[in-house]
mmCIF file of C-alpha atoms in Angstrom:
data_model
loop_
_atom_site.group_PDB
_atom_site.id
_atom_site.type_symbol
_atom_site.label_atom_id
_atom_site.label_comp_id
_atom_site.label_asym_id
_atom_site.label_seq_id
_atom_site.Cartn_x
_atom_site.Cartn_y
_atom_site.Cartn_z
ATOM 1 C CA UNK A 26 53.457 -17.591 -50.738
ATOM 2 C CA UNK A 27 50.399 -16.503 -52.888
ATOM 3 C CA UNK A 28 48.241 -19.362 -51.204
ATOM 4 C CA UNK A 29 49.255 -17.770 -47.825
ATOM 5 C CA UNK A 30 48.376 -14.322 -48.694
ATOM 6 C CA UNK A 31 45.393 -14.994 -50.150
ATOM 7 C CA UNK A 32 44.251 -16.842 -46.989
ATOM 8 C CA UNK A 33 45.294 -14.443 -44.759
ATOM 9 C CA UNK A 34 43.445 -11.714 -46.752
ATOM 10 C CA UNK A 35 39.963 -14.233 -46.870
ATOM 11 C CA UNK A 36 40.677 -14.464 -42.659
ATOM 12 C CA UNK A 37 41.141 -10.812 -42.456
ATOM 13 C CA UNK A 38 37.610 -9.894 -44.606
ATOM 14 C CA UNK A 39 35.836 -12.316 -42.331
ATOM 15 C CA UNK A 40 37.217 -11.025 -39.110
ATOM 16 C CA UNK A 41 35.916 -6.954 -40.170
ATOM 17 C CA UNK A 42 32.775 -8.937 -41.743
ATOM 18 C CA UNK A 43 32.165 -10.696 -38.030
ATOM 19 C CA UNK A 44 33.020 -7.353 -36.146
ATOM 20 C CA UNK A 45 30.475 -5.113 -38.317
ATOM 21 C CA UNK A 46 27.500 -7.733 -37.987
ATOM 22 C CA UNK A 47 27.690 -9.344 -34.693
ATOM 23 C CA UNK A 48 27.085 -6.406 -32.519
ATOM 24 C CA UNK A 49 24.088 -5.402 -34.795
ATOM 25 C CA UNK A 50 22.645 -8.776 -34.302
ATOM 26 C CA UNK A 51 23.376 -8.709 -30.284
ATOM 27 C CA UNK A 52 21.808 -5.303 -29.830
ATOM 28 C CA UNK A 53 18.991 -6.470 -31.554
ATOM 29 C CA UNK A 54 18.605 -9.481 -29.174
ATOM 30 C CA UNK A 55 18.881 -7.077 -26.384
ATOM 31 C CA UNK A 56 16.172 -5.139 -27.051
ATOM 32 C CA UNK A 57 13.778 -7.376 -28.185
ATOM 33 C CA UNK A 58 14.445 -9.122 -24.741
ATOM 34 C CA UNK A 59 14.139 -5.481 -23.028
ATOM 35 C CA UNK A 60 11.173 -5.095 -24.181
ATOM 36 C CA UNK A 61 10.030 -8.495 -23.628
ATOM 37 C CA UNK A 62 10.264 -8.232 -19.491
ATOM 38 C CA UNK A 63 8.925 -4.484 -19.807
ATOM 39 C CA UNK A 64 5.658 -6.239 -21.881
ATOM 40 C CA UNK A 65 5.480 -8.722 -18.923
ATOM 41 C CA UNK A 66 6.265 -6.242 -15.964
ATOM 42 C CA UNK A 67 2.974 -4.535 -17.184
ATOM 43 C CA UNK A 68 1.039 -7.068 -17.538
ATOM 44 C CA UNK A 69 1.640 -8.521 -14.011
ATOM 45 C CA UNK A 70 1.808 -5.478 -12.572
ATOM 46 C CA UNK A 71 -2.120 -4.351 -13.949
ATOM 47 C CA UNK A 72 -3.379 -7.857 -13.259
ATOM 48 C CA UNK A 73 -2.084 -7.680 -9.638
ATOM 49 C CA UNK A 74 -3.584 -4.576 -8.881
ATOM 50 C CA UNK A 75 -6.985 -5.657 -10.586
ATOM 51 C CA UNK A 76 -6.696 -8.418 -8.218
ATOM 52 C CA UNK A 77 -5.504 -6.594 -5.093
ATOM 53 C CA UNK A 78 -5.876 -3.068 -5.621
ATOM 54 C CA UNK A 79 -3.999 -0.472 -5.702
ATOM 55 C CA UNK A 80 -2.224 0.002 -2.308
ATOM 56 C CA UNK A 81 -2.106 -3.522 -1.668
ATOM 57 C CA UNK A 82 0.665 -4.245 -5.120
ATOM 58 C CA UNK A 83 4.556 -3.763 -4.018
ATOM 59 C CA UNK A 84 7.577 -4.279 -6.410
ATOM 60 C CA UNK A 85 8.791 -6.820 -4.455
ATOM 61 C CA UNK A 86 5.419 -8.734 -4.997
ATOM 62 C CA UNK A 87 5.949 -7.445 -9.436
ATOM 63 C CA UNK A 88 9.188 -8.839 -9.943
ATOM 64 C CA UNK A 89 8.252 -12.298 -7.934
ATOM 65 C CA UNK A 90 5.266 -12.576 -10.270
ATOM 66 C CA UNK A 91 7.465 -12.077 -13.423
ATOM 67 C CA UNK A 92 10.002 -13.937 -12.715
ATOM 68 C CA UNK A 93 12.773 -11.325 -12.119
ATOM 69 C CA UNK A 94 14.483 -9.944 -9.119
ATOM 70 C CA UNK A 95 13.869 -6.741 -7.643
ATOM 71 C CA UNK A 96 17.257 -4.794 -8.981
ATOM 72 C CA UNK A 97 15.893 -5.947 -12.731
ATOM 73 C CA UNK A 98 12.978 -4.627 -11.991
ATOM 74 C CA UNK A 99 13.669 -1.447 -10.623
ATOM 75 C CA UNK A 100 16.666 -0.949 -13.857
ATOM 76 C CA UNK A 101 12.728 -0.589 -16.031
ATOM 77 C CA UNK A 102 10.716 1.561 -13.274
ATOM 78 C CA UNK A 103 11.129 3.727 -9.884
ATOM 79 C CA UNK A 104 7.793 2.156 -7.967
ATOM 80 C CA UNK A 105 4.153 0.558 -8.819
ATOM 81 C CA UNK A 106 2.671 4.375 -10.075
ATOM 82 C CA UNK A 107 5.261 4.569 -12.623
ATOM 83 C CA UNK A 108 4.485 1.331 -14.351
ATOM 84 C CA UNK A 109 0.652 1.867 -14.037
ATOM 85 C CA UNK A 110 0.970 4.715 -15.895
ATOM 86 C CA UNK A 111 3.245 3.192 -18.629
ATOM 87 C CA UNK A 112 0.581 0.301 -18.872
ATOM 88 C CA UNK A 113 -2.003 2.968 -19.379
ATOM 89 C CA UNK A 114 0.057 4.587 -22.441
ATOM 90 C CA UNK A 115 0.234 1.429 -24.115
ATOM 91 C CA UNK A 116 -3.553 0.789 -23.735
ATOM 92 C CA UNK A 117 -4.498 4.155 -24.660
ATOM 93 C CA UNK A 118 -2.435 3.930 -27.637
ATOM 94 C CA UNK A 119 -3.998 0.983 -28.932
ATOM 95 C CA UNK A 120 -7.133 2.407 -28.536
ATOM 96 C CA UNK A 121 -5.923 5.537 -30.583
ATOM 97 C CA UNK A 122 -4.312 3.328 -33.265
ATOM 98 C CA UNK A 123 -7.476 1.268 -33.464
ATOM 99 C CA UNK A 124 -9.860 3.976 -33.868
ATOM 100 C CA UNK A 125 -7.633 5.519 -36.463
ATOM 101 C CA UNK A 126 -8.160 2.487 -38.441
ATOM 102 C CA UNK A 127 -11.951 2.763 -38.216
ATOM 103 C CA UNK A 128 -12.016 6.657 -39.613
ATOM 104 C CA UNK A 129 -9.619 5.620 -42.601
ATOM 105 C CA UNK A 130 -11.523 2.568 -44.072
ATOM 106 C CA UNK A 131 -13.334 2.384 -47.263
ATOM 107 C CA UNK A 132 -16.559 3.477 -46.645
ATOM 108 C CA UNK A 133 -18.870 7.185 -46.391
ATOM 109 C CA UNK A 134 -18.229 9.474 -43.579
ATOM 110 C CA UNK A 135 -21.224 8.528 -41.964
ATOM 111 C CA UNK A 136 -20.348 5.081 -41.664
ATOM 112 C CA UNK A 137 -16.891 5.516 -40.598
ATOM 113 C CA UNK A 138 -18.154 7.604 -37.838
ATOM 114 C CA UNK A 139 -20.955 5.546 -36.526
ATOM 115 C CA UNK A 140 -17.912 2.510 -36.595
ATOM 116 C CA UNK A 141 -15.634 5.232 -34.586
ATOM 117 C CA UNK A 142 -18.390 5.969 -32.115
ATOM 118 C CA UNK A 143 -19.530 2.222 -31.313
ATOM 119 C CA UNK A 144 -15.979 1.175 -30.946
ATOM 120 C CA UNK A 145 -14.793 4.512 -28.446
ATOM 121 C CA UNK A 146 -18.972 3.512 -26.451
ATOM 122 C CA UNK A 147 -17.449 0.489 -26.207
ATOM 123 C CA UNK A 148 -13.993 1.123 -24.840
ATOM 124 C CA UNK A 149 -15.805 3.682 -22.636
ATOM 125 C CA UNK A 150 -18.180 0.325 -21.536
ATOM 126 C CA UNK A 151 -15.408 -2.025 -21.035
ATOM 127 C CA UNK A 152 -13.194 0.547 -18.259
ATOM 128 C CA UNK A 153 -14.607 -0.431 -14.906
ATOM 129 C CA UNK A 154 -11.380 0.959 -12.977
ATOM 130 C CA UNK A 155 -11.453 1.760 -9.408
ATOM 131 C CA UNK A 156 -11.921 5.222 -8.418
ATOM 132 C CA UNK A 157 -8.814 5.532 -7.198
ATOM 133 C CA UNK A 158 -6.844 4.312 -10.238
ATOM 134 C CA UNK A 159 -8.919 6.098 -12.107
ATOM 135 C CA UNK A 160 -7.481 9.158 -10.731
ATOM 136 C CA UNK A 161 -3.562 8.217 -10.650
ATOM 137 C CA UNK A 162 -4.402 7.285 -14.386
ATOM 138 C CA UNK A 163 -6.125 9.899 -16.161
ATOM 139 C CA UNK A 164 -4.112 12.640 -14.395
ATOM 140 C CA UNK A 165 -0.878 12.244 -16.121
ATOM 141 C CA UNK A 166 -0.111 14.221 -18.951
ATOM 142 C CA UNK A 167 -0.240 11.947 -22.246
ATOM 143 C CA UNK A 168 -4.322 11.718 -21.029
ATOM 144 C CA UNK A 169 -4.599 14.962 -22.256
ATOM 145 C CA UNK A 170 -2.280 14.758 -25.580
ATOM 146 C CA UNK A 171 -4.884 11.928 -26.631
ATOM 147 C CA UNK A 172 -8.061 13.137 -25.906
ATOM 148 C CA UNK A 173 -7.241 16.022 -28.199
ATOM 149 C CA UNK A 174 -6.364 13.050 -30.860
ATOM 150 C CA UNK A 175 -9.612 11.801 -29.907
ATOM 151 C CA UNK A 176 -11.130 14.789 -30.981
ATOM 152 C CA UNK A 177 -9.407 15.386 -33.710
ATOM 153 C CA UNK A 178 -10.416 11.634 -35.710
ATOM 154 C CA UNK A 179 -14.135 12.041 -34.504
ATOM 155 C CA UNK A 180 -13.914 16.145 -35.655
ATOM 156 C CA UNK A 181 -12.294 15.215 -38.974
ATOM 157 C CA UNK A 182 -15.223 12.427 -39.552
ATOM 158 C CA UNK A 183 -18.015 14.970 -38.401
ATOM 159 C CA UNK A 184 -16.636 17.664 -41.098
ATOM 160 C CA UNK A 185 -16.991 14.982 -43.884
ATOM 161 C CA UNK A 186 -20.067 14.123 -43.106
ATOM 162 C CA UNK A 187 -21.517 17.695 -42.784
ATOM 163 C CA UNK A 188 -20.145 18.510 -45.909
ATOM 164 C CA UNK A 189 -21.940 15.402 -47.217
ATOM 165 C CA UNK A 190 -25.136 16.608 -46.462
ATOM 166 C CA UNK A 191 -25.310 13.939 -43.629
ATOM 167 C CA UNK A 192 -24.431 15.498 -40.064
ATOM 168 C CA UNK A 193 -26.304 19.117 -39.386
ATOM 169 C CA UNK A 194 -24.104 22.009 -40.613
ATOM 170 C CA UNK A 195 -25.291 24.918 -38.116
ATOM 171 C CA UNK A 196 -22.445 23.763 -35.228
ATOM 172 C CA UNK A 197 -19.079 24.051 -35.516
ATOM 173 C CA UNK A 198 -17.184 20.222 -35.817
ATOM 174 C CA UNK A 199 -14.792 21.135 -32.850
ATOM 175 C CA UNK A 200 -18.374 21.263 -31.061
ATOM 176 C CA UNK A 201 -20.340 18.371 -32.637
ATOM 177 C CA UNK A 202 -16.965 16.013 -31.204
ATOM 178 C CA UNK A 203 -16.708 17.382 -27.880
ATOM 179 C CA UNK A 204 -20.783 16.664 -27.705
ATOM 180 C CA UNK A 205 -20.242 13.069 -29.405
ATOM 181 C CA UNK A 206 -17.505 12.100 -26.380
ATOM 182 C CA UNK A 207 -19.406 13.598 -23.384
ATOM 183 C CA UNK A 208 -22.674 11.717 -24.451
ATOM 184 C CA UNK A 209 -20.458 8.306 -24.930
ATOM 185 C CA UNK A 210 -18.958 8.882 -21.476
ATOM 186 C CA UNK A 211 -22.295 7.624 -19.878
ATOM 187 C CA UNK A 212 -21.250 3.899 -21.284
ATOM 188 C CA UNK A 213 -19.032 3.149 -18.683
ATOM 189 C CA UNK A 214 -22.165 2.960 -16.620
ATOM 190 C CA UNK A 215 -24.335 1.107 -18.623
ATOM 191 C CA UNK A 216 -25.002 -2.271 -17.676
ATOM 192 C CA UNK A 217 -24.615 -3.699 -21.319
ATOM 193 C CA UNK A 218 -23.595 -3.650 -24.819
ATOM 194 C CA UNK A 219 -26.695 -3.665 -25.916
ATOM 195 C CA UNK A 220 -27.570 -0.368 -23.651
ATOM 196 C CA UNK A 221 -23.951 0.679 -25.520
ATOM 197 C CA UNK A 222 -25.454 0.398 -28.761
ATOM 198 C CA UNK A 223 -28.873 2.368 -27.983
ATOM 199 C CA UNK A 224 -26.692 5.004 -26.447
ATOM 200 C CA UNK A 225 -24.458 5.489 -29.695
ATOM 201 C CA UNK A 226 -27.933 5.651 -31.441
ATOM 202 C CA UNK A 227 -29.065 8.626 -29.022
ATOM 203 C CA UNK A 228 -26.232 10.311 -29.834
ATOM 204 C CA UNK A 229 -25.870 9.644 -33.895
ATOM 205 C CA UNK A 230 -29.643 11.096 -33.662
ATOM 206 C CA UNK A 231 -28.357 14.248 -32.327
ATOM 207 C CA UNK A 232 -26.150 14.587 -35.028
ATOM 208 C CA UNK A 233 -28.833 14.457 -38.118
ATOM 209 C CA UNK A 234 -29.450 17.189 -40.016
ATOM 210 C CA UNK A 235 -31.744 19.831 -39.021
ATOM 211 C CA UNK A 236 -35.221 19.722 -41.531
#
């Protein structure tokens, strides 16, 4: 009787053991796999319309591309506009979380904001979009939220430096940033990185202290 009873106990530890860690487990799978076909939906989805354009991309023409049907598809996002936009989050963020990177490394102020400026010039260099995607793009409202996070890493590098002795004290940081991402704009028409890097120069020279 004491063999049976012990068994039974060992059978009924594994059973609560089994029913605590399996669905942990299984909704892990699940959305590692979600947000495996939402990676891919974007990706197919912006090279299509780089390769089409815009008005030319249909969901039907997404989820053939990926490799899912249309209902899948449309479980993740209500038309072509909606994942664009999603797409656009994720790059922005990247951008964000790379240039974050740049103003926290070892290094003077100076030098973290010259490494900030080359890498936004660049970004700015490397978005050719279409005028029209431009538009459905930068119109949504996260746009906003992260050019004011913009701001705030190349402000937060321009008060460090100014207080360094090494970026001109008699304007305000708020105004020194806002001037350092208007004069970067002009990248995305520049025909190389090498015009990139003379423009970031320009503008660093604008930033010297007054003598």
């Amino acid at each position: 009787m004491r063999h049976c009873v012990s068994v039974k106990s060992i059978c009924l530890d594994s059973v609560v053991l089994y029913t605590w860690v399996v669905p942990k487990l299984w909704n892990q799978t699940i959305e590692a796999h979600r947000a495996a076909v939402r990676d891919a939906i974007l990706e197919t989805t912006w090279a299509l319309v780089a390769e089409h354009g815009l008005r030319s991309v249909t969901m039907s023409q997404i989820a053939k591309k990926t490799g899912i049907g249309r209902a899948t598809l449309y479980k993740y996002f209500p038309d072509v506009e909606a994942i664009l936009l999603a797409w656009h989050q994720r790059h922005v963020a990247g951008h964000l979380k790379h240039l974050a990177e740049l103003r926290d490394q070892p290094g003077d102020a100076r030098e973290r904001l010259e490494a900030v400026l080359s890498a936004y010039a660049l970004i700015q260099h490397k978005q050719r979009h279409a005028t029209e995607l431009a538009a459905l793009l930068h119109r949504d409202e996260h746009v906003a939220q992260a050019q004011q996070h913009l701001t705030g890493i190349i402000r937060d590098l321009v008060k460090m430096a100014t207080e360094a002795g090494d970026v001109r004290g008699d304007i305000v940081p708020d105004e020194l940033a806002s001037y350092c991402l208007c004069a970067l704009a002009a990248a995305s028409r520049l025909p190389s990185e090498a015009a990139v890097g003379r423009l970031v120069t320009v503008t660093l020279a604008g930033l010297r202290p007054l003598a």
